[in-house]
Amino acid sequence: MFAQLREDIASVLQRDPAARSKLEVLTCYPGIHALILHRLAHRLWHANWRWAARLVSQFGRWHTGIEIHPGATLGRRVFIDHGMGVVIGETAEVGDDCTIYQGVTLGGTSLYRGVKRHPTLEAGVVVGAGAKVLGGFTIGAGAKIGSNAVVIKPVPAGATAVGNPAHVVDKTANKADKPDFSAYGVTRDMDDPIAKALHALLDHVADQDRRIDCLSKCLKEAGLVNNPQTDCQKPLDRDLLDRIVD
Ligand SMILES: CC(C)(COP(=O)(O)OP(=O)(O)OC[C@H]1O[C@@H](n2cnc3c(N)ncnc32)[C@H](O)[C@@H]1OP(=O)(O)O)[C@@H](O)C(=O)NCCC(=O)NCCS
């Protein structure tokens, strides 16, 4: 138990630049207190002392602002930073070396008892402040969930998911290769069907604009049209669209 505590404290010192000493981490970090109390509650839960387990968990919530159901499984060196408002559901599993910031919910969307309703975080996942991960799916090892994201489907290992509903950001995409009207952070490879549809529509509109410009130029050069009304009066506002799709 003390070895595990030493390990927890070391992981906080490693991951929080604001942490200065072991004593400070032991006494002033609610995430550490929540882990200690959760381990006790989890043992009681599996020894079938369900009410006692819930009571310990409830005490942990009063003391730290972090609510961890005693049935939840937490790995080693899990770091809950700040912690206030964190909720971890009964069937959630949090892998080794995960980092969870304040206001995170690892929640469920189904009311069925006895089934896996809450997410699994594989090792090394980082869940940003205020993010909600809802459902019994898996967030792959080393994935990052952006602050305030609402994640409702699995995230592959190593990926970064942001937004509501969360979509995977393709950080390898080379922006220089993107067509004229691709929105930032949105690429053809992404899973999000709405982003894909918007992307296709923007490309289509950009292509049509180019063709119409070309046709107008030809007509003008041929002296067939002198009416300025044929020029595009309201060109596509790329920056605005980028911001909206982002
Ligand atoms: C998601 C996160 C992990 C990504 O970090 P990163 O790997 O360095 O990625 P980047 O900053 O390069 O961002 C990648 C893209 O996602 C966007 N993005 C990043 N975080 C976002 C968020 N929370 N919501 C929406 N979009 C976000 C960026 O604008 C960028 O888009 P672009 O490619 O179009 O420019 C990070 O932004 C984050 O939210 N961390 C949580 C931090 C936190 O909760 N801290 C609390 C401390 S108390």
Short mmCIF file of C-alpha atoms and ligand atoms in Angstrom, two decimals:
data_model
loop_
_atom_site.label_atom_id
_atom_site.label_comp_id
_atom_site.label_asym_id
_atom_site.label_seq_id
_atom_site.Cartn_x
_atom_site.Cartn_y
_atom_site.Cartn_z
CA MET A 1 0.00 0.00 0.00
CA PHE A 2 2.82 2.44 0.90
CA ALA A 3 4.73 1.42 -2.22
CA GLN A 4 1.66 2.27 -4.29
CA LEU A 5 1.31 5.61 -2.50
CA ARG A 6 4.96 6.46 -3.13
CA GLU A 7 4.41 5.62 -6.79
CA ASP A 8 1.31 7.85 -6.93
CA ILE A 9 3.18 10.76 -5.35
CA ALA A 10 6.10 10.34 -7.73
CA SER A 11 3.75 10.37 -10.72
CA VAL A 12 2.19 13.65 -9.51
CA LEU A 13 5.62 15.24 -9.09
CA GLN A 14 6.45 14.11 -12.60
CA ARG A 15 3.24 15.28 -14.24
CA ASP A 16 2.39 18.52 -12.40
CA PRO A 17 4.94 21.33 -12.69
CA ALA A 18 3.16 23.08 -9.81
CA ALA A 19 3.96 20.26 -7.36
CA ARG A 20 7.06 21.03 -5.29
CA SER A 21 7.48 18.37 -2.61
CA LYS A 22 6.25 14.93 -1.57
CA LEU A 23 4.75 16.44 1.58
CA GLU A 24 2.81 18.98 -0.47
CA VAL A 25 1.48 16.27 -2.79
CA LEU A 26 0.50 13.99 0.10
CA THR A 27 -1.30 16.70 2.03
CA CYS A 28 -2.68 19.08 -0.60
CA TYR A 29 -3.63 16.95 -3.63
CA PRO A 30 -7.28 15.80 -3.55
CA GLY A 31 -6.51 13.32 -6.36
CA ILE A 32 -4.18 11.44 -4.01
CA HIS A 33 -6.75 11.43 -1.20
CA ALA A 34 -9.42 10.21 -3.62
CA LEU A 35 -7.20 7.31 -4.73
CA ILE A 36 -6.47 6.24 -1.14
CA LEU A 37 -10.15 6.28 -0.25
CA HIS A 38 -11.16 4.59 -3.50
CA ARG A 39 -8.80 1.68 -2.86
CA LEU A 40 -10.47 1.09 0.48
CA ALA A 41 -13.97 1.46 -1.01
CA HIS A 42 -13.07 -0.89 -3.91
CA ARG A 43 -11.92 -3.61 -1.50
CA LEU A 44 -15.07 -3.29 0.56
CA TRP A 45 -17.15 -3.45 -2.65
CA HIS A 46 -15.54 -6.70 -3.72
CA ALA A 47 -15.85 -8.12 -0.21
CA ASN A 48 -19.60 -7.55 -0.66
CA TRP A 49 -19.69 -4.76 1.93
CA ARG A 50 -21.61 -2.67 -0.56
CA TRP A 51 -23.11 -0.08 1.78
CA ALA A 52 -19.82 0.46 3.60
CA ALA A 53 -18.09 0.83 0.23
CA ARG A 54 -20.61 3.46 -0.89
CA LEU A 55 -20.18 5.27 2.44
CA VAL A 56 -16.40 5.48 2.04
CA SER A 57 -16.86 6.64 -1.56
CA GLN A 58 -19.35 9.27 -0.39
CA PHE A 59 -16.90 10.48 2.28
CA GLY A 60 -14.25 10.74 -0.46
CA ARG A 61 -16.66 12.87 -2.51
CA TRP A 62 -17.30 15.24 0.43
CA HIS A 63 -13.61 15.57 1.15
CA THR A 64 -12.25 15.88 -2.40
CA GLY A 65 -15.11 16.75 -4.77
CA ILE A 66 -14.20 13.61 -6.71
CA GLU A 67 -16.86 10.92 -6.99
CA ILE A 68 -15.55 7.46 -7.82
CA HIS A 69 -17.99 4.60 -7.66
CA PRO A 70 -16.45 1.82 -5.52
CA GLY A 71 -17.01 -0.67 -8.35
CA ALA A 72 -14.80 1.32 -10.77
CA THR A 73 -11.38 -0.14 -11.54
CA LEU A 74 -8.40 2.22 -11.42
CA GLY A 75 -4.89 1.27 -12.52
CA ARG A 76 -1.56 2.37 -11.10
CA ARG A 77 -0.22 5.93 -11.12
CA VAL A 78 -3.57 7.41 -12.13
CA PHE A 79 -3.38 11.18 -11.58
CA ILE A 80 -6.59 13.11 -10.96
CA ASP A 81 -5.44 16.73 -11.07
CA HIS A 82 -7.48 19.34 -9.14
CA GLY A 83 -10.31 16.83 -9.22
CA MET A 84 -13.33 18.92 -8.31
CA GLY A 85 -16.37 17.65 -10.20
CA VAL A 86 -14.80 14.42 -11.47
CA VAL A 87 -17.31 11.56 -11.69
CA ILE A 88 -16.20 7.99 -12.46
CA GLY A 89 -19.00 5.45 -12.95
CA GLU A 90 -19.41 1.94 -11.62
CA THR A 91 -18.19 -0.02 -14.65
CA ALA A 92 -15.47 2.43 -15.72
CA GLU A 93 -11.92 1.15 -16.06
CA VAL A 94 -8.98 3.53 -15.92
CA GLY A 95 -5.64 2.16 -17.07
CA ASP A 96 -2.17 2.77 -15.67
CA ASP A 97 -0.68 6.27 -15.99
CA CYS A 98 -3.91 7.97 -17.05
CA THR A 99 -4.36 11.66 -16.23
CA ILE A 100 -7.79 13.09 -15.52
CA TYR A 101 -8.47 16.79 -14.95
CA GLN A 102 -11.25 18.53 -13.04
CA GLY A 103 -14.82 18.26 -14.22
CA VAL A 104 -14.37 15.02 -16.17
CA THR A 105 -17.22 12.52 -16.33
CA LEU A 106 -16.64 8.90 -17.23
CA GLY A 107 -20.33 8.20 -17.49
CA GLY A 108 -22.93 5.87 -18.88
CA THR A 109 -25.82 6.30 -21.28
CA SER A 110 -27.72 3.10 -20.56
CA LEU A 111 -29.78 2.24 -17.51
CA TYR A 112 -29.23 -1.53 -17.65
CA ARG A 113 -27.77 -2.97 -14.48
CA GLY A 114 -24.94 -5.51 -14.69
CA VAL A 115 -23.70 -4.49 -18.15
CA LYS A 116 -20.69 -2.36 -18.98
CA ARG A 117 -22.12 1.14 -19.15
CA HIS A 118 -19.02 3.26 -18.60
CA PRO A 119 -15.86 3.75 -20.66
CA THR A 120 -12.50 2.03 -20.48
CA LEU A 121 -9.40 4.21 -20.67
CA GLU A 122 -6.34 2.28 -21.74
CA ALA A 123 -2.90 3.14 -20.36
CA GLY A 124 -1.63 6.71 -20.58
CA VAL A 125 -4.86 8.39 -21.68
CA VAL A 126 -5.21 12.12 -20.85
CA VAL A 127 -8.72 13.47 -20.36
CA GLY A 128 -8.86 17.29 -20.42
CA ALA A 129 -10.79 19.45 -17.99
CA GLY A 130 -14.56 19.24 -18.32
CA ALA A 131 -14.57 16.43 -20.89
CA LYS A 132 -17.40 13.89 -20.82
CA VAL A 133 -16.78 10.35 -22.01
CA LEU A 134 -20.14 8.64 -22.22
CA GLY A 135 -20.70 4.94 -22.93
CA GLY A 136 -19.14 1.52 -22.55
CA PHE A 137 -16.47 1.88 -25.26
CA THR A 138 -12.68 2.11 -25.17
CA ILE A 139 -10.33 5.05 -25.42
CA GLY A 140 -7.11 3.61 -26.85
CA ALA A 141 -3.74 3.78 -25.12
CA GLY A 142 -2.09 7.19 -25.13
CA ALA A 143 -5.11 8.98 -26.61
CA LYS A 144 -5.83 12.59 -25.62
CA ILE A 145 -9.30 13.95 -25.03
CA GLY A 146 -9.53 17.74 -25.35
CA SER A 147 -10.96 19.83 -22.56
CA ASN A 148 -14.76 20.08 -22.76
CA ALA A 149 -14.99 17.38 -25.44
CA VAL A 150 -18.05 15.13 -25.40
CA VAL A 151 -16.90 11.68 -26.49
CA ILE A 152 -19.61 9.24 -27.53
CA LYS A 153 -17.66 6.67 -29.55
CA PRO A 154 -14.30 4.87 -29.31
CA VAL A 155 -11.09 6.83 -29.85
CA PRO A 156 -8.13 4.95 -31.40
CA ALA A 157 -4.85 4.60 -29.53
CA GLY A 158 -2.65 7.68 -29.74
CA ALA A 159 -5.35 9.86 -31.31
CA THR A 160 -6.49 13.30 -30.13
CA ALA A 161 -10.25 13.86 -29.95
CA VAL A 162 -11.82 17.30 -29.48
CA GLY A 163 -15.20 18.98 -29.74
CA ASN A 164 -18.84 18.12 -29.18
CA PRO A 165 -19.50 15.49 -30.39
CA ALA A 166 -15.80 14.73 -30.26
CA HIS A 167 -13.96 14.02 -33.50
CA VAL A 168 -10.44 12.80 -34.05
CA VAL A 169 -8.01 15.50 -35.10
CA ASP A 170 -5.67 14.37 -37.86
CA LYS A 171 -2.45 16.05 -36.80
CA THR A 172 -0.45 14.39 -39.57
CA ALA A 173 -2.44 16.08 -42.31
CA ASN A 174 -0.42 18.60 -44.25
CA LYS A 175 -2.48 21.75 -44.48
CA ALA A 176 -0.65 22.89 -47.63
CA ASP A 177 -2.06 19.85 -49.46
CA LYS A 178 -5.63 20.58 -48.49
CA PRO A 179 -8.07 21.94 -51.08
CA ASP A 180 -9.03 25.65 -50.91
CA PHE A 181 -11.95 25.32 -48.57
CA SER A 182 -10.96 22.59 -46.09
CA ALA A 183 -11.82 23.61 -42.57
CA TYR A 184 -9.06 23.58 -39.97
CA GLY A 185 -8.81 20.32 -38.04
CA VAL A 186 -11.20 18.61 -40.45
CA THR A 187 -9.80 16.19 -42.99
CA ARG A 188 -11.23 13.58 -45.33
CA ASP A 189 -9.89 10.79 -43.12
CA MET A 190 -11.92 11.76 -40.13
CA ASP A 191 -14.65 9.57 -38.67
CA ASP A 192 -17.19 12.33 -38.08
CA PRO A 193 -19.84 11.97 -40.85
CA ILE A 194 -21.11 15.56 -40.43
CA ALA A 195 -17.60 16.98 -40.80
CA LYS A 196 -17.11 14.76 -43.85
CA ALA A 197 -20.37 15.99 -45.43
CA LEU A 198 -19.49 19.64 -44.75
CA HIS A 199 -16.03 19.08 -46.14
CA ALA A 200 -17.43 17.60 -49.36
CA LEU A 201 -19.96 20.44 -49.73
CA LEU A 202 -17.31 23.14 -49.24
CA ASP A 203 -15.06 21.51 -51.81
CA HIS A 204 -17.97 21.28 -54.23
CA VAL A 205 -18.91 24.96 -53.75
CA ALA A 206 -15.27 26.02 -54.17
CA ASP A 207 -15.07 24.04 -57.40
CA GLN A 208 -18.32 25.56 -58.72
CA ASP A 209 -17.07 29.10 -57.85
CA ARG A 210 -13.89 28.49 -59.80
CA ARG A 211 -15.85 27.26 -62.85
CA ILE A 212 -18.29 30.20 -62.74
CA ASP A 213 -15.39 32.70 -62.45
CA CYS A 214 -13.75 31.07 -65.43
CA LEU A 215 -16.97 31.13 -67.49
CA SER A 216 -17.63 34.82 -66.61
CA LYS A 217 -14.11 35.74 -67.66
CA CYS A 218 -14.52 33.97 -71.01
CA LEU A 219 -17.91 35.61 -71.63
CA LYS A 220 -16.47 39.05 -70.80
CA GLU A 221 -13.47 38.52 -73.03
CA ALA A 222 -15.78 37.50 -75.87
CA GLY A 223 -17.72 40.75 -75.26
CA LEU A 224 -20.90 38.80 -74.62
CA VAL A 225 -21.49 40.10 -71.09
CA ASN A 226 -20.86 43.61 -69.75
CA ASN A 227 -23.18 43.42 -66.79
CA PRO A 228 -21.27 43.59 -63.47
CA GLN A 229 -24.24 41.75 -61.89
CA THR A 230 -22.79 38.55 -63.31
CA ASP A 231 -19.78 38.88 -60.97
CA CYS A 232 -20.03 37.06 -57.67
CA GLN A 233 -21.55 39.62 -55.25
CA LYS A 234 -20.96 37.68 -52.06
CA PRO A 235 -17.84 35.51 -52.25
CA LEU A 236 -17.45 32.54 -49.92
CA ASP A 237 -16.06 33.69 -46.55
CA ARG A 238 -13.46 31.00 -45.91
CA ASP A 239 -12.40 32.23 -42.44
CA LEU A 240 -15.98 32.34 -41.21
CA LEU A 241 -16.73 28.85 -42.51
CA ASP A 242 -13.51 27.53 -40.98
CA ARG A 243 -14.53 28.90 -37.61
CA ILE A 244 -18.03 27.42 -37.83
CA VAL A 245 -16.90 23.94 -38.86
CA ASP A 246 -14.12 23.99 -36.24
C1 LIG B 1 -6.72 18.13 -26.82
C2 LIG B 1 -5.31 18.48 -26.37
C3 LIG B 1 -4.78 17.37 -25.50
C4 LIG B 1 -4.53 18.62 -27.70
O1 LIG B 1 -3.23 18.98 -27.45
P1 LIG B 1 -2.12 18.81 -28.62
O2 LIG B 1 -1.89 17.37 -28.85
O3 LIG B 1 -0.98 19.67 -28.27
O4 LIG B 1 -2.87 19.33 -29.93
P2 LIG B 1 -2.92 20.80 -30.56
O5 LIG B 1 -2.86 21.86 -29.50
O6 LIG B 1 -1.94 20.81 -31.67
O7 LIG B 1 -4.40 20.84 -31.15
C5 LIG B 1 -4.79 20.07 -32.25
C6 LIG B 1 -6.04 20.69 -32.82
O8 LIG B 1 -7.15 20.52 -31.92
C7 LIG B 1 -7.72 21.79 -31.56
N1 LIG B 1 -8.03 21.70 -30.12
C8 LIG B 1 -7.14 21.48 -29.13
N2 LIG B 1 -7.79 21.40 -27.95
C9 LIG B 1 -9.10 21.58 -28.22
C10 LIG B 1 -10.26 21.58 -27.41
N3 LIG B 1 -10.19 21.37 -26.09
N4 LIG B 1 -11.46 21.76 -28.00
C11 LIG B 1 -11.54 21.96 -29.35
N5 LIG B 1 -10.46 21.95 -30.18
C12 LIG B 1 -9.27 21.77 -29.61
C13 LIG B 1 -6.63 22.81 -31.86
O9 LIG B 1 -7.19 24.06 -32.16
C14 LIG B 1 -5.93 22.19 -33.05
O10 LIG B 1 -6.69 22.44 -34.20
P3 LIG B 1 -5.94 22.86 -35.58
O11 LIG B 1 -5.16 21.63 -35.97
O12 LIG B 1 -7.07 23.14 -36.48
O13 LIG B 1 -5.12 24.03 -35.24
C15 LIG B 1 -5.27 19.80 -25.55
O14 LIG B 1 -5.59 20.91 -26.37
C16 LIG B 1 -6.23 19.79 -24.36
O15 LIG B 1 -7.41 20.13 -24.45
N6 LIG B 1 -5.66 19.36 -23.19
C17 LIG B 1 -6.37 19.35 -21.93
C18 LIG B 1 -5.68 20.32 -21.02
C19 LIG B 1 -6.45 20.53 -19.74
O16 LIG B 1 -7.56 20.11 -19.55
N7 LIG B 1 -5.80 21.20 -18.84
C20 LIG B 1 -6.36 21.49 -17.56
C21 LIG B 1 -5.26 21.93 -16.66
S1 LIG B 1 -5.90 22.48 -15.16
#
